PDB file of C-alpha atoms in Angstrom:
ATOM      1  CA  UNK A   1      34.742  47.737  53.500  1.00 73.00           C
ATOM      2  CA  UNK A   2      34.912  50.059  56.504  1.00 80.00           C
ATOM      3  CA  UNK A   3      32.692  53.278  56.056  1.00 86.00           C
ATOM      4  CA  UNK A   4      35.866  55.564  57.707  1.00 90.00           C
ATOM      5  CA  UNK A   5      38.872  54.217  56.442  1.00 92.00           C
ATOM      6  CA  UNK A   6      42.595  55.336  57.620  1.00 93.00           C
ATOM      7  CA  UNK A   7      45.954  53.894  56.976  1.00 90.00           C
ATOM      8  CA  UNK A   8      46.751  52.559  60.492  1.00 88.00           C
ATOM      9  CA  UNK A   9      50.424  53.727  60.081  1.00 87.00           C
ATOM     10  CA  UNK A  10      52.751  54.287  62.299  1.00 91.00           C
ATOM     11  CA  UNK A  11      53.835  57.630  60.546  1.00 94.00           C
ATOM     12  CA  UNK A  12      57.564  57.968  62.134  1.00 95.00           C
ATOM     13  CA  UNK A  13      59.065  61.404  61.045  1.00 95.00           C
ATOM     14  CA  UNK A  14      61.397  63.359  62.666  1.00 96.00           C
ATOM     15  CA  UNK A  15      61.246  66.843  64.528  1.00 97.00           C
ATOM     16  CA  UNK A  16      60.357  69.398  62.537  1.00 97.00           C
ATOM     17  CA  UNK A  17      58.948  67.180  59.484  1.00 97.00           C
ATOM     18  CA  UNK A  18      55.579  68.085  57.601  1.00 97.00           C
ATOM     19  CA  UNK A  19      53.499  65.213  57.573  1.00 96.00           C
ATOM     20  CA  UNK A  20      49.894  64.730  55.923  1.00 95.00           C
ATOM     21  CA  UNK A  21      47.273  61.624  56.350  1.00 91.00           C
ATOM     22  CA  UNK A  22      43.943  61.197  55.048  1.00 94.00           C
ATOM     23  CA  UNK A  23      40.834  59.491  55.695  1.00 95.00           C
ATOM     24  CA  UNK A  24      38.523  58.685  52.902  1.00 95.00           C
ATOM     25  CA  UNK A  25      34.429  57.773  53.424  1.00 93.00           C
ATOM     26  CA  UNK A  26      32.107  56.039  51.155  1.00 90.00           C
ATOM     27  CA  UNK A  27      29.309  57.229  52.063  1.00 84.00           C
ATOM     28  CA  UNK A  28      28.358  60.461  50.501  1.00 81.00           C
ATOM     29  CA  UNK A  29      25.711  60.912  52.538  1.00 81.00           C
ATOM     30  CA  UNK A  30      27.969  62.281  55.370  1.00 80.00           C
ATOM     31  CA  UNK A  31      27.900  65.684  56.293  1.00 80.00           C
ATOM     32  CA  UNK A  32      30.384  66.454  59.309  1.00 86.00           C
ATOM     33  CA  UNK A  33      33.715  66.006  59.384  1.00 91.00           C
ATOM     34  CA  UNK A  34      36.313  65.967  62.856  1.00 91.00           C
ATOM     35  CA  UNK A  35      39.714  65.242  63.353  1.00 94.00           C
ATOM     36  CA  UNK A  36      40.309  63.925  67.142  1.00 93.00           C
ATOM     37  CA  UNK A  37      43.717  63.494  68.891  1.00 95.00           C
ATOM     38  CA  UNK A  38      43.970  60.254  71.306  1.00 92.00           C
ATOM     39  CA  UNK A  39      47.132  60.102  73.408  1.00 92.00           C
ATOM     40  CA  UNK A  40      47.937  56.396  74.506  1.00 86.00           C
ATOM     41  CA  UNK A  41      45.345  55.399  77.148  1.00 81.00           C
ATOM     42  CA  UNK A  42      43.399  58.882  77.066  1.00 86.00           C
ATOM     43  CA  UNK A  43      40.133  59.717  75.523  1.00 86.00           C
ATOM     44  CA  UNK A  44      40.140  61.127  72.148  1.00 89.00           C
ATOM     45  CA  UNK A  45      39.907  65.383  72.370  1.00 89.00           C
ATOM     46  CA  UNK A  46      38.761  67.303  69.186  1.00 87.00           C
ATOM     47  CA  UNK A  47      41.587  68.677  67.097  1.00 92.00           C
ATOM     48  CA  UNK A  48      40.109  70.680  64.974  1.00 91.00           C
ATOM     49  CA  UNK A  49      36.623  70.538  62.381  1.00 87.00           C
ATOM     50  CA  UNK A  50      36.495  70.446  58.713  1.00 90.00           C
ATOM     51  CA  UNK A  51      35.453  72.282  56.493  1.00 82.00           C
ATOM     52  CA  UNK A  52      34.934  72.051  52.446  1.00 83.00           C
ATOM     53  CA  UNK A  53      37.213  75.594  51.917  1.00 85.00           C
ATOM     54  CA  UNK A  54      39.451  73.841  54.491  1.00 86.00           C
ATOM     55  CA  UNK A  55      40.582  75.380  57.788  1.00 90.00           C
ATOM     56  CA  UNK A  56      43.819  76.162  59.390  1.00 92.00           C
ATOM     57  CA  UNK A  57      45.275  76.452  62.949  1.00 92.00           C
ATOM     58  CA  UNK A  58      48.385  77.211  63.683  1.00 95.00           C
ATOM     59  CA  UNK A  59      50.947  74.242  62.478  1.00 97.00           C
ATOM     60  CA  UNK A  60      47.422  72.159  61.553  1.00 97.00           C
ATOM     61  CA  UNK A  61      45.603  72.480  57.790  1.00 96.00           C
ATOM     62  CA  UNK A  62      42.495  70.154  56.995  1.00 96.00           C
ATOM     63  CA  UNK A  63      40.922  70.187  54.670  1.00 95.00           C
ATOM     64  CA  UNK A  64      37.457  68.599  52.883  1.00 94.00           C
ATOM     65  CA  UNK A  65      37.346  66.441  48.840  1.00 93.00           C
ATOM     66  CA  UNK A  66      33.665  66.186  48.833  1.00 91.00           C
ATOM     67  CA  UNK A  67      34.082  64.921  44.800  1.00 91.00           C
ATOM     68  CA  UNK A  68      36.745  62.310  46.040  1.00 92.00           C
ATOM     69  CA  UNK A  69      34.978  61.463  49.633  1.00 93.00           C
ATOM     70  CA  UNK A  70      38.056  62.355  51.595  1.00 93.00           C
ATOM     71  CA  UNK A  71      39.224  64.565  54.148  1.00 95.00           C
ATOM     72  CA  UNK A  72      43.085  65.013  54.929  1.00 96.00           C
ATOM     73  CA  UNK A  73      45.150  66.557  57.907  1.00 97.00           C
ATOM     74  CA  UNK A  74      48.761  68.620  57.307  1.00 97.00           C
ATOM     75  CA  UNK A  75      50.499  68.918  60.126  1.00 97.00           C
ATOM     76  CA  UNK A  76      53.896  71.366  59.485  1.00 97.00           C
ATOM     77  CA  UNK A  77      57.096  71.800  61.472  1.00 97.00           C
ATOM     78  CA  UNK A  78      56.075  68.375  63.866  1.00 97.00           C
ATOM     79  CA  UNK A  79      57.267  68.712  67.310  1.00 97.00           C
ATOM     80  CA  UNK A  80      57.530  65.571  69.516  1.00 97.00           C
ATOM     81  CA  UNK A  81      54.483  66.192  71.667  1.00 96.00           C
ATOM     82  CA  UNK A  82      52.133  65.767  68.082  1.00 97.00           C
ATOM     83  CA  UNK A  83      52.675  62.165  68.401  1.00 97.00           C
ATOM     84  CA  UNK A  84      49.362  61.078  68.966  1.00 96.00           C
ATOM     85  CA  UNK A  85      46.604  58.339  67.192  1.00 94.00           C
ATOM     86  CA  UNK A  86      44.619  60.741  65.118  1.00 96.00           C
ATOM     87  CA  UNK A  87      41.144  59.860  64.489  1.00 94.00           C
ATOM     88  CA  UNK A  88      38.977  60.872  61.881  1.00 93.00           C
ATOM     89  CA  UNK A  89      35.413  61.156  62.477  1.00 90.00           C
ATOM     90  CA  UNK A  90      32.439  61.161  59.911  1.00 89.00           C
ATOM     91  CA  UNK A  91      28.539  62.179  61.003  1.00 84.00           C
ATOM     92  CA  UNK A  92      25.761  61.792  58.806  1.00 75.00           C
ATOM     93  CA  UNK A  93      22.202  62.554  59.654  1.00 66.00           C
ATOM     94  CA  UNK A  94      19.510  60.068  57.886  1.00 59.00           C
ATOM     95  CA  UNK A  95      16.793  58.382  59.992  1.00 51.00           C
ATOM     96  CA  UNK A  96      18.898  58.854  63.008  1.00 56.00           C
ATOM     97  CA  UNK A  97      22.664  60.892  63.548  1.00 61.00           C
ATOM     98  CA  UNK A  98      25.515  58.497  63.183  1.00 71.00           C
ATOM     99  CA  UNK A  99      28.784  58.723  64.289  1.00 78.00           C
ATOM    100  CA  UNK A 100      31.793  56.838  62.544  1.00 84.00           C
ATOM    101  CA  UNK A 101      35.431  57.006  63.934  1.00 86.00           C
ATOM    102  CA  UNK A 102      38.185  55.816  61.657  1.00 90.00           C
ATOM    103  CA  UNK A 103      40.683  53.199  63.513  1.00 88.00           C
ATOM    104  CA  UNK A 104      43.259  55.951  63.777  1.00 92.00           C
ATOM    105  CA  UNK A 105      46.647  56.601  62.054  1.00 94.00           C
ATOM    106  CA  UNK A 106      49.618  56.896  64.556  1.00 94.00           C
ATOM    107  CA  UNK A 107      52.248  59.064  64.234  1.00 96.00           C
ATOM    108  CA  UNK A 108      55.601  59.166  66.221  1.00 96.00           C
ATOM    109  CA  UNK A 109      58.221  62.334  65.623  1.00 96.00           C
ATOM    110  CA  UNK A 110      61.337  61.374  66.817  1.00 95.00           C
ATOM    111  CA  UNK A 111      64.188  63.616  67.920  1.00 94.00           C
TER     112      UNK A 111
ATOM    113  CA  UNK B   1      35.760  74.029  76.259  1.00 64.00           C
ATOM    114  CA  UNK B   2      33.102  72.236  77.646  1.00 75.00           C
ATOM    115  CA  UNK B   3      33.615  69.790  79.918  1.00 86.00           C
ATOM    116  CA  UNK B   4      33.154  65.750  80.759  1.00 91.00           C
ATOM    117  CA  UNK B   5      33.426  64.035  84.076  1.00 93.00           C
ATOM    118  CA  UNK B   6      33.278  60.237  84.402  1.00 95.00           C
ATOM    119  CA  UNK B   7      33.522  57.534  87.523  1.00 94.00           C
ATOM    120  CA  UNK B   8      35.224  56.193  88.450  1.00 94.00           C
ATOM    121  CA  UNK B   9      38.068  56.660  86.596  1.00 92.00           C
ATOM    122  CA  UNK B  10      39.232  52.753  86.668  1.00 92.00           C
ATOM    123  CA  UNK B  11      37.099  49.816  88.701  1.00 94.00           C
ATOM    124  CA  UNK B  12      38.344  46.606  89.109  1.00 94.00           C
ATOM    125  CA  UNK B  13      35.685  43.616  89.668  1.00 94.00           C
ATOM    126  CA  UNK B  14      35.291  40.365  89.766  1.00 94.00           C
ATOM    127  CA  UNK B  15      33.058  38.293  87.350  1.00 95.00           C
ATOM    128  CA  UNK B  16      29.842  38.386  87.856  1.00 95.00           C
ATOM    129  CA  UNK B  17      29.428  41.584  89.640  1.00 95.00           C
ATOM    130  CA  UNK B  18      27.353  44.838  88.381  1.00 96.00           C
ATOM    131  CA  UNK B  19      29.529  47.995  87.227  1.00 96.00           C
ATOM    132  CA  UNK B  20      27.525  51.175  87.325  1.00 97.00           C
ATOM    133  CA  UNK B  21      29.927  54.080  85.090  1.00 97.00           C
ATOM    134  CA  UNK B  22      28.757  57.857  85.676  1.00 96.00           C
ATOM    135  CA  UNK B  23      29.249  60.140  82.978  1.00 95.00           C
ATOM    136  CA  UNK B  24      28.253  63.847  83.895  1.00 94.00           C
ATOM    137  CA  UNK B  25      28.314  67.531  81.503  1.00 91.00           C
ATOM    138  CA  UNK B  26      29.757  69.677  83.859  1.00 90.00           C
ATOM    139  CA  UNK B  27      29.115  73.144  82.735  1.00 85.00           C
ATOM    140  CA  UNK B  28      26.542  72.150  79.999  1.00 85.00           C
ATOM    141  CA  UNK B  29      23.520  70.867  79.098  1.00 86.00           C
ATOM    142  CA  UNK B  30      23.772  67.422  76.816  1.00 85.00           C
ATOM    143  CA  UNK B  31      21.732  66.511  74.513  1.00 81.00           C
ATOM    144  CA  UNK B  32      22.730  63.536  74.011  1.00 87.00           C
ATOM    145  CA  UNK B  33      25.386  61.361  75.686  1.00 91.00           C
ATOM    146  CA  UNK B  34      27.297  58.227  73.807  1.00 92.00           C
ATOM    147  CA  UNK B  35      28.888  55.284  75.300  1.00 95.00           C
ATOM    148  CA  UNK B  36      32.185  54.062  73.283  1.00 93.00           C
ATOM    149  CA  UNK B  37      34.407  50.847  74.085  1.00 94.00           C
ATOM    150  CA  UNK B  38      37.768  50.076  73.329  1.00 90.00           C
ATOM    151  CA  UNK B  39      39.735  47.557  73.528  1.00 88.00           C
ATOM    152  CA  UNK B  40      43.488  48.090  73.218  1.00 82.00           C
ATOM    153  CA  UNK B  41      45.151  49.059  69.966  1.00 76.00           C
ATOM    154  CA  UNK B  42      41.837  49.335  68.879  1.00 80.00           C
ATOM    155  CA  UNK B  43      39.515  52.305  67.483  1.00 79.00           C
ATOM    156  CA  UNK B  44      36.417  53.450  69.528  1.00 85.00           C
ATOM    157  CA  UNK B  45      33.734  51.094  68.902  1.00 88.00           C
ATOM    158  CA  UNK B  46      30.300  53.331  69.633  1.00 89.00           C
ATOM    159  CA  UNK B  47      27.985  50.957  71.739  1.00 93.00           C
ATOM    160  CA  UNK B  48      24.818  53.421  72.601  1.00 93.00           C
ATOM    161  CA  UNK B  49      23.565  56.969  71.773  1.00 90.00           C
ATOM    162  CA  UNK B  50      21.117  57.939  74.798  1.00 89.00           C
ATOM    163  CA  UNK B  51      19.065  61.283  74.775  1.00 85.00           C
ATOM    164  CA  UNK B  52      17.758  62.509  77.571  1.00 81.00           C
ATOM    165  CA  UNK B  53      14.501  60.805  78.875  1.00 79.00           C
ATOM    166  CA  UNK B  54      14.008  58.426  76.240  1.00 82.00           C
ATOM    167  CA  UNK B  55      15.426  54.577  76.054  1.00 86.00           C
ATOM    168  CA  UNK B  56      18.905  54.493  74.582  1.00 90.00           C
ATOM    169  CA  UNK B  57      19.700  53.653  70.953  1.00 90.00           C
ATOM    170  CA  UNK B  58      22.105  50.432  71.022  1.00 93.00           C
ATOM    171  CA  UNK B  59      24.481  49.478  67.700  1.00 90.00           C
ATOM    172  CA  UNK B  60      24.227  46.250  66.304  1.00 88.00           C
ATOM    173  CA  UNK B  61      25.810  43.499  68.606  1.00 91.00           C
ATOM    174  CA  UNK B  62      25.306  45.244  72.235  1.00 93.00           C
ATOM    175  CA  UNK B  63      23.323  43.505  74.229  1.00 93.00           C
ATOM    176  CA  UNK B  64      20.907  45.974  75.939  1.00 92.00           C
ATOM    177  CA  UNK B  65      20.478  44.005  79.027  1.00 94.00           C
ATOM    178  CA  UNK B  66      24.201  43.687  79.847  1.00 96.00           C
ATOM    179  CA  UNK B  67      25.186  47.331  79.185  1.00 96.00           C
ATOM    180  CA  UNK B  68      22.580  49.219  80.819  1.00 95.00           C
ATOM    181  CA  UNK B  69      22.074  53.402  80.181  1.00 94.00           C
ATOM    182  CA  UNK B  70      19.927  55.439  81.874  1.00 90.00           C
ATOM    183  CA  UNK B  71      19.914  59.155  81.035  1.00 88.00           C
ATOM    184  CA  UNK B  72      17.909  60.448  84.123  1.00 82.00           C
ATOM    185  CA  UNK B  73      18.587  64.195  82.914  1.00 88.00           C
ATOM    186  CA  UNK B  74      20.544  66.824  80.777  1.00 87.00           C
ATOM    187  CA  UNK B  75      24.129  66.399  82.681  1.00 91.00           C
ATOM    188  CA  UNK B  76      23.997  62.947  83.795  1.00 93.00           C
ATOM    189  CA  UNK B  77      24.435  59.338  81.909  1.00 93.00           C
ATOM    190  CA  UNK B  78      25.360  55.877  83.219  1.00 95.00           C
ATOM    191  CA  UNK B  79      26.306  52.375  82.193  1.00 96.00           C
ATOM    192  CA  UNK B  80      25.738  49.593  84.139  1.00 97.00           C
ATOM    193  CA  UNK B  81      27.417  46.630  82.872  1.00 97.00           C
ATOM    194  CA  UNK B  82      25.411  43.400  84.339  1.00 96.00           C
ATOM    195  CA  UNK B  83      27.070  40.672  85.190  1.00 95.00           C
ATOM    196  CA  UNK B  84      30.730  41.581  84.218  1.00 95.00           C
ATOM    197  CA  UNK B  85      33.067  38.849  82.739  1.00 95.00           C
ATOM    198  CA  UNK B  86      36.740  39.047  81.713  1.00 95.00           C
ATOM    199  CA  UNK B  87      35.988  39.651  78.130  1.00 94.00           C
ATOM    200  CA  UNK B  88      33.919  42.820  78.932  1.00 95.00           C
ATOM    201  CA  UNK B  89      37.806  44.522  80.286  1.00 95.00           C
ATOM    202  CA  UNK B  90      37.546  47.695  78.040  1.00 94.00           C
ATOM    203  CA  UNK B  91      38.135  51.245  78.104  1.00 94.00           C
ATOM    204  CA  UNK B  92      35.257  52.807  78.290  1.00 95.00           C
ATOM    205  CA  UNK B  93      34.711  56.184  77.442  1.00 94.00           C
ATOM    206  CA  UNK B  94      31.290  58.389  77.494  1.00 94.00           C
ATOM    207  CA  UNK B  95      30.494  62.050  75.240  1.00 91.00           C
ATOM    208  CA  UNK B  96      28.292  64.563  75.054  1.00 89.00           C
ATOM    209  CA  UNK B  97      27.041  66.538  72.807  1.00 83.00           C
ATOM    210  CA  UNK B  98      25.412  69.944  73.397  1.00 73.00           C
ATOM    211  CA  UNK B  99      23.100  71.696  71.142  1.00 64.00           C
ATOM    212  CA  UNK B 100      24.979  75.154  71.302  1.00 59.00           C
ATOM    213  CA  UNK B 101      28.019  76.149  68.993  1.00 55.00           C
ATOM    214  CA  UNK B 102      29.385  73.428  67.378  1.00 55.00           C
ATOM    215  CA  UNK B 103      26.510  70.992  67.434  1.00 56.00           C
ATOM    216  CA  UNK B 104      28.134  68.138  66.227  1.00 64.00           C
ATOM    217  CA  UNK B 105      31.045  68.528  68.475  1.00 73.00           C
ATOM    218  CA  UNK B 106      31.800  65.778  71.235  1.00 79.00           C
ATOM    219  CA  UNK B 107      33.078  66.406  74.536  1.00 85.00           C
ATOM    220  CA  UNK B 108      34.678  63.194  75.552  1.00 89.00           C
ATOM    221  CA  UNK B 109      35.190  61.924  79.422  1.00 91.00           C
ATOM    222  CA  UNK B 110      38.123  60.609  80.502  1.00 90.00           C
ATOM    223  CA  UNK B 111      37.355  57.121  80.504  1.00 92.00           C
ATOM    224  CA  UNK B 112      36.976  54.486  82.949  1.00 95.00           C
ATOM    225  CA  UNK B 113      39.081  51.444  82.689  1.00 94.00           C
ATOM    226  CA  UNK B 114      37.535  48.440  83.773  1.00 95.00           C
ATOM    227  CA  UNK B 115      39.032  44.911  84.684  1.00 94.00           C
ATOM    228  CA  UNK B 116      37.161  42.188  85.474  1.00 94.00           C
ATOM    229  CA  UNK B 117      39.025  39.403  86.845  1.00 94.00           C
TER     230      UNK B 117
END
């Protein structure tokens, strides 16, 4: 079993949609918690952090299940330029940092 | 937000060669830089964590003496990839991460393609 799991999707919802995807961990040991953005054949750019009372930014939500090990992104009123790979990315700190990226969940919004 | 330079930006080379890959902080100080691969349709793979003026930290299954990383100071990283055959054709993308704000954020580079023919 992967450490960062996603559900590879593709997520195809049109204009306008909400849409929500999660990514759970199994190791509880983790600490931080990112959700990147990878447009096709770019590198990955930081989307937003999480955070266990959950954060917001504009049309974005994440937000942190510490009991449950997952964290989950809402993404409201979609507009075509959100479709992306979205990658969620676990650190944990032990002998040595560690970085884990999920494989990504795609999402296409379609007219 | 901080910012990530790489070169070259795509290299094509035949098998066999050497590929040297800079990856610079431009208007930071990293603390440490990381070295991802990815091959198409794929998730980053992380291949090395280098800090600054020690010997890079390589995952499980990179070779250490094909993929290279020297981490001469606090803006500058490289990969040399020894000996390049066709299978080693990857996107390869560096980060940074800086010990101010968020610490645990990355600041990604824009990735060098590389083909080796």
């Amino acid at each position: 079993r992967k450490e960062v799991e996603q559900d590879p999707g593709p997520f195809n919802v049109p204009e306008g949609a909400t849409v929500a995807f999660n990514c759970t961990y199994s190791n509880s040991a983790s600490q931080s918690f990112f959700w990147y953005r990878q447009d096709c054949r770019k590198e990955p750019k930081l989307l937003m952090s999480v955070y266990s009372s959950g954060n917001e930014d504009g049309r974005f939500t994440a937000q942190l299940n510490r009991a449950s090990q997952y964290i989950s992104l809402l993404i409201r009123d979609s507009k075509l330029s959100d479709s992306a790979t979205y990658l969620c990315v676990v650190t944990r700190y032990s002998s040595a940092s560690k970085i884990i990226f999920g494989s990504g969940t795609r999402l296409s919004i379609r007219p | 937000g901080a910012v990530v330079s790489q070169h070259p930006s795509w290299v094509i080379c035949k098998s066999g060669t050497s590929v040297k890959i800079e990856c610079r902080s431009l208007d930071f100080q990293a603390t440490t830089m990381f070295w991802y691969r990815q091959f198409p349709k794929q998730s980053l793979m992380l291949m090395a964590t280098s800090n600054e003026g020690s010997k890079a930290t390589y995952e499980q299954g990179v070779e250490k003496d094909k993929f290279l990383i020297n981490h001469a100071s606090l803006t500058l990283s490289t990969l040399t990839v020894t000996s390049a055959h066709p299978e080693d054709s990857s996107f390869y993308i560096c980060s940074a991460k800086t010990s101010e704000g968020l610490a645990d954020t990355q600041y990604f580079g824009p990735g060098t393609r590389l083909t080796v023919l």
